[in-house]
Short mmCIF file of C-alpha atoms in Angstrom, two decimals:
data_model
loop_
_atom_site.label_atom_id
_atom_site.label_comp_id
_atom_site.label_asym_id
_atom_site.label_seq_id
_atom_site.Cartn_x
_atom_site.Cartn_y
_atom_site.Cartn_z
CA MET A 27 -15.29 5.67 15.90
CA THR A 28 -12.11 4.63 13.87
CA ARG A 29 -8.86 6.09 14.53
CA ALA A 30 -6.46 7.76 11.61
CA PHE A 31 -3.72 5.93 10.49
CA SER A 32 -0.44 7.47 11.53
CA ALA A 33 1.00 10.32 10.08
CA ASP A 34 3.98 8.93 8.80
CA THR A 35 2.46 5.94 6.95
CA ARG A 36 3.26 6.23 3.19
CA ILE A 37 0.84 5.97 0.26
CA LEU A 38 2.30 3.98 -3.21
CA THR A 39 0.94 5.92 -5.65
CA THR A 40 3.85 6.14 -8.04
CA GLU A 41 6.08 4.21 -9.70
CA ALA A 42 8.69 6.68 -8.28
CA CYS A 43 7.40 5.99 -5.21
CA MET A 44 8.08 1.95 -6.06
CA ALA A 45 11.76 2.93 -7.14
CA GLU A 46 12.05 4.98 -4.11
CA GLY A 47 11.36 1.94 -1.77
CA ALA A 48 13.56 -0.47 -3.88
CA GLU A 49 16.49 2.14 -3.69
CA TRP A 50 16.39 2.28 -0.12
CA LEU A 51 15.91 -1.52 0.21
CA ALA A 52 18.71 -2.45 -1.93
CA CYS A 53 21.05 -0.16 0.87
CA THR A 54 19.63 -1.84 3.36
CA GLU A 55 19.84 -5.00 2.62
CA PRO A 56 22.21 -7.03 -0.28
CA ARG A 57 20.51 -9.13 -1.48
CA PHE A 58 17.70 -7.16 -2.74
CA ALA A 59 20.18 -5.12 -3.97
CA GLN A 60 21.05 -7.87 -6.35
CA ALA A 61 17.63 -8.19 -7.76
CA LEU A 62 17.37 -4.67 -8.06
CA GLU A 63 20.74 -4.89 -10.13
CA LEU A 64 19.16 -7.90 -12.04
CA CYS A 65 15.49 -7.25 -12.40
CA GLY A 66 14.20 -3.20 -11.94
CA PRO A 67 12.66 -1.82 -9.50
CA PRO A 68 8.74 -3.18 -9.04
CA PRO A 69 6.17 -1.99 -10.94
CA LEU A 70 3.16 -0.21 -9.07
CA ARG A 71 0.43 -2.84 -9.46
CA ARG A 72 -2.10 -0.30 -7.66
CA ARG A 73 -6.10 -1.37 -7.76
CA PRO A 74 -9.40 0.41 -7.58
CA ASP A 75 -11.06 -0.19 -3.94
CA GLY A 76 -13.65 -0.70 -3.06
CA PHE A 77 -16.90 -3.50 -3.06
CA ASP A 78 -16.67 -5.05 -5.89
CA SER A 79 -12.49 -5.17 -4.96
CA LEU A 80 -12.88 -7.72 -2.85
CA VAL A 81 -16.03 -9.55 -4.95
CA GLY A 82 -13.21 -10.03 -7.27
CA ALA A 83 -10.80 -11.39 -4.85
CA ILE A 84 -13.84 -13.91 -3.78
CA VAL A 85 -14.43 -14.63 -7.87
CA SER A 86 -11.04 -15.11 -7.95
CA GLN A 87 -10.44 -17.87 -5.09
CA GLN A 88 -9.23 -21.22 -6.69
CA VAL A 89 -10.10 -20.61 -10.39
CA SER A 90 -8.12 -19.73 -13.39
CA VAL A 91 -7.45 -16.08 -15.05
CA ALA A 92 -9.26 -16.38 -17.81
CA SER A 93 -12.85 -18.20 -15.53
CA ALA A 94 -12.42 -15.63 -12.99
CA ARG A 95 -12.31 -13.11 -16.02
CA ALA A 96 -15.43 -14.69 -17.69
CA ILE A 97 -17.44 -14.82 -14.43
CA SER A 98 -16.62 -11.16 -13.77
CA ALA A 99 -17.90 -10.46 -16.97
CA LYS A 100 -21.19 -12.03 -15.88
CA LEU A 101 -21.67 -10.22 -12.92
CA GLU A 102 -20.67 -6.69 -13.95
CA ALA A 103 -23.02 -7.16 -17.63
CA ALA A 104 -25.91 -8.52 -14.75
CA ASP A 105 -24.99 -5.39 -12.80
CA LEU A 106 -24.15 -7.44 -9.50
CA LEU A 107 -20.95 -6.34 -8.74
CA ARG A 108 -22.80 -4.13 -6.06
CA ALA A 109 -23.73 -4.13 -2.55
CA ASP A 110 -27.01 -2.93 -2.91
CA ARG A 111 -27.69 -5.15 -6.03
CA ILE A 112 -26.51 -8.01 -4.61
CA ALA A 113 -28.24 -8.04 -1.36
CA ALA A 114 -31.11 -7.30 -2.96
CA VAL A 115 -31.03 -11.37 -3.96
CA ASP A 116 -31.14 -14.60 -3.25
CA GLU A 117 -28.01 -16.72 -3.82
CA GLU A 118 -29.53 -19.12 -6.48
CA HIS A 119 -29.53 -15.52 -8.28
CA LEU A 120 -25.83 -15.56 -8.09
CA ARG A 121 -24.85 -19.32 -8.75
CA ALA A 122 -27.15 -18.97 -12.47
CA HIS A 123 -24.88 -16.47 -13.06
CA GLY A 124 -21.51 -18.41 -12.63
CA LEU A 125 -20.35 -18.37 -9.13
CA SER A 126 -20.26 -21.78 -7.24
CA ARG A 127 -22.45 -22.12 -4.13
CA GLN A 128 -19.49 -21.60 -1.74
CA LYS A 129 -19.13 -17.90 -3.12
CA ALA A 130 -22.34 -17.29 -3.69
CA ARG A 131 -22.75 -17.31 -0.09
CA TYR A 132 -19.17 -15.44 0.98
CA VAL A 133 -20.24 -12.66 -2.27
CA LYS A 134 -23.75 -12.04 -0.01
CA ALA A 135 -21.77 -12.31 2.93
CA LEU A 136 -19.57 -9.56 2.10
CA ALA A 137 -22.84 -7.27 0.89
CA ASP A 138 -24.66 -7.95 4.27
CA ALA A 139 -21.61 -6.72 5.95
CA ALA A 140 -22.09 -3.40 4.60
CA ILE A 141 -17.90 -2.06 5.16
CA ASP A 142 -17.83 1.64 4.70
CA PHE A 143 -14.71 1.43 2.84
CA ASP A 144 -13.81 5.26 2.09
CA ALA A 145 -13.48 4.72 6.72
CA LEU A 146 -10.69 1.75 5.16
CA ARG A 147 -8.88 4.41 3.53
CA GLU A 148 -8.42 6.23 6.78
CA ALA A 149 -7.81 3.42 8.96
CA PRO A 150 -4.95 1.39 11.00
CA GLU A 151 -4.08 -1.25 9.04
CA ASP A 152 -5.14 -4.18 12.53
CA GLU A 153 -8.47 -2.51 11.93
CA ILE A 154 -8.99 -3.41 8.10
CA LEU A 155 -7.78 -6.41 8.30
CA SER A 156 -10.12 -7.33 11.31
CA THR A 157 -12.63 -5.78 9.22
CA LEU A 158 -12.30 -7.46 6.11
CA THR A 159 -10.74 -11.37 7.82
CA ALA A 160 -14.74 -11.50 10.08
CA VAL A 161 -16.52 -11.64 6.59
CA PRO A 162 -16.59 -15.44 5.39
CA GLY A 163 -14.41 -15.89 2.47
CA ILE A 164 -11.49 -13.29 3.10
CA GLY A 165 -8.47 -14.53 4.87
CA ARG A 166 -5.71 -12.78 6.13
CA TRP A 167 -3.86 -13.23 2.47
CA THR A 168 -6.85 -11.53 0.54
CA ALA A 169 -6.68 -8.79 3.60
CA GLU A 170 -3.64 -8.23 3.22
CA ILE A 171 -3.71 -7.56 -0.32
CA TYR A 172 -6.10 -6.06 -0.80
CA VAL A 173 -3.73 -3.17 2.21
CA MET A 174 -1.50 -3.22 -0.53
CA PHE A 175 -2.58 -2.59 -4.12
CA SER A 176 -6.06 -1.49 -3.45
CA LEU A 177 -5.03 0.84 -0.57
CA GLY A 178 -1.76 1.56 -1.94
CA ARG A 179 -0.01 1.13 1.95
CA ALA A 180 3.86 1.14 1.89
CA ASP A 181 4.71 -1.06 4.63
CA THR A 182 2.52 -4.36 4.21
CA PHE A 183 3.17 -7.82 3.91
CA ALA A 184 1.46 -11.12 3.00
CA PRO A 185 3.50 -14.19 4.34
CA ASN A 186 1.20 -16.36 3.15
CA ASP A 187 1.97 -15.57 -0.55
CA LEU A 188 3.34 -19.03 -2.03
CA ALA A 189 5.38 -17.29 -4.55
CA LEU A 190 7.26 -15.10 -2.02
CA GLN A 191 7.78 -17.61 -0.03
CA GLU A 192 9.22 -19.54 -2.62
CA ALA A 193 11.02 -16.34 -3.87
CA ALA A 194 12.20 -15.13 -0.74
CA ARG A 195 14.14 -19.26 -0.95
CA LEU A 196 15.75 -18.47 -3.86
CA LEU A 197 16.64 -14.63 -3.76
CA PHE A 198 18.03 -15.29 0.24
CA ALA A 199 19.04 -18.62 -0.58
CA LEU A 200 17.29 -20.42 2.24
CA PRO A 201 17.17 -24.72 3.06
CA GLU A 202 13.59 -24.10 2.35
CA ARG A 203 10.43 -22.32 1.71
CA PRO A 204 9.89 -20.22 4.30
CA ARG A 205 6.66 -20.74 6.17
CA GLU A 206 4.42 -17.43 7.09
CA LYS A 207 5.66 -16.85 10.74
CA PRO A 208 9.05 -16.73 9.84
CA LEU A 209 8.47 -14.93 5.99
CA ARG A 210 6.93 -12.48 8.61
CA GLN A 211 9.33 -12.27 11.03
CA MET A 212 11.70 -11.74 8.18
CA ALA A 213 9.78 -9.54 6.48
CA GLU A 214 10.25 -7.19 10.33
CA ALA A 215 14.11 -5.92 8.83
CA TRP A 216 12.24 -4.36 5.45
CA ALA A 217 10.00 -1.56 7.46
CA PRO A 218 8.82 0.83 6.37
CA TRP A 219 8.74 -0.65 2.61
CA ARG A 220 7.25 -4.21 3.00
CA THR A 221 5.02 -3.73 -0.21
CA VAL A 222 8.19 -2.97 -1.97
CA ALA A 223 9.84 -5.96 -0.74
CA ALA A 224 6.68 -8.20 -1.63
CA GLY A 225 7.20 -6.29 -4.96
CA MET A 226 10.54 -6.74 -5.40
CA LEU A 227 10.03 -10.42 -4.46
CA TRP A 228 7.63 -11.29 -7.15
CA HIS A 229 9.46 -8.97 -9.90
CA TYR A 230 12.71 -11.60 -8.25
CA TYR A 231 10.08 -14.88 -8.90
CA HIS A 232 9.29 -13.63 -12.10
CA HIS A 233 12.61 -13.26 -13.86
CA ALA A 234 13.79 -16.65 -12.02
CA LYS A 235 10.86 -18.89 -13.09
CA ARG A 236 11.79 -17.06 -16.98
CA ARG A 237 15.04 -18.04 -16.28
CA GLU A 238 14.54 -21.14 -15.69
CA GLY A 239 12.53 -21.59 -18.57
CA VAL A 240 8.91 -22.17 -16.65
CA VAL A 241 6.07 -19.92 -18.20
#
């Protein structure tokens, strides 16, 4: 039986939630105060949850945004963003609609996993991560991003994200880009607003790159 998540687990639902978290972080860590003054609070960036959201995550792996959108459009036009429809076709049919052999296998595995996405909304984070990463093609980064943006949990972090690592290096003036483990440890000080901290780091990263003339 799925355990309900803690009653004090915060769900990010509005831009005001992001602003609240950003203010807390700015009061806790001077570097975040600097980022907030420079960039303002980060946007909410919520996405729908469910099966098709994870299909989109698989489709997007190692391809450009334009390519991912084109493939997703083909799948949607063929009504292949539902678990029952994908389960009913073979991998060659999925490949005919733009998926690579590997991604077709991953999408089939996701359909066969029969995940209860409604139950995931109420599950504790460790259970969500365990459920999702049991599916081939879904790693911890993808699962953590799902918890952050599709489920809106306020206190999740994805330290294996290269942009977060680079943003932390820039904002905290580190000698080198922190790897996953040290960045995860670093982020512990940002609880209970680690998702907002990630948003502030991404926000700062894009600002820094624009300032350097990088698009």
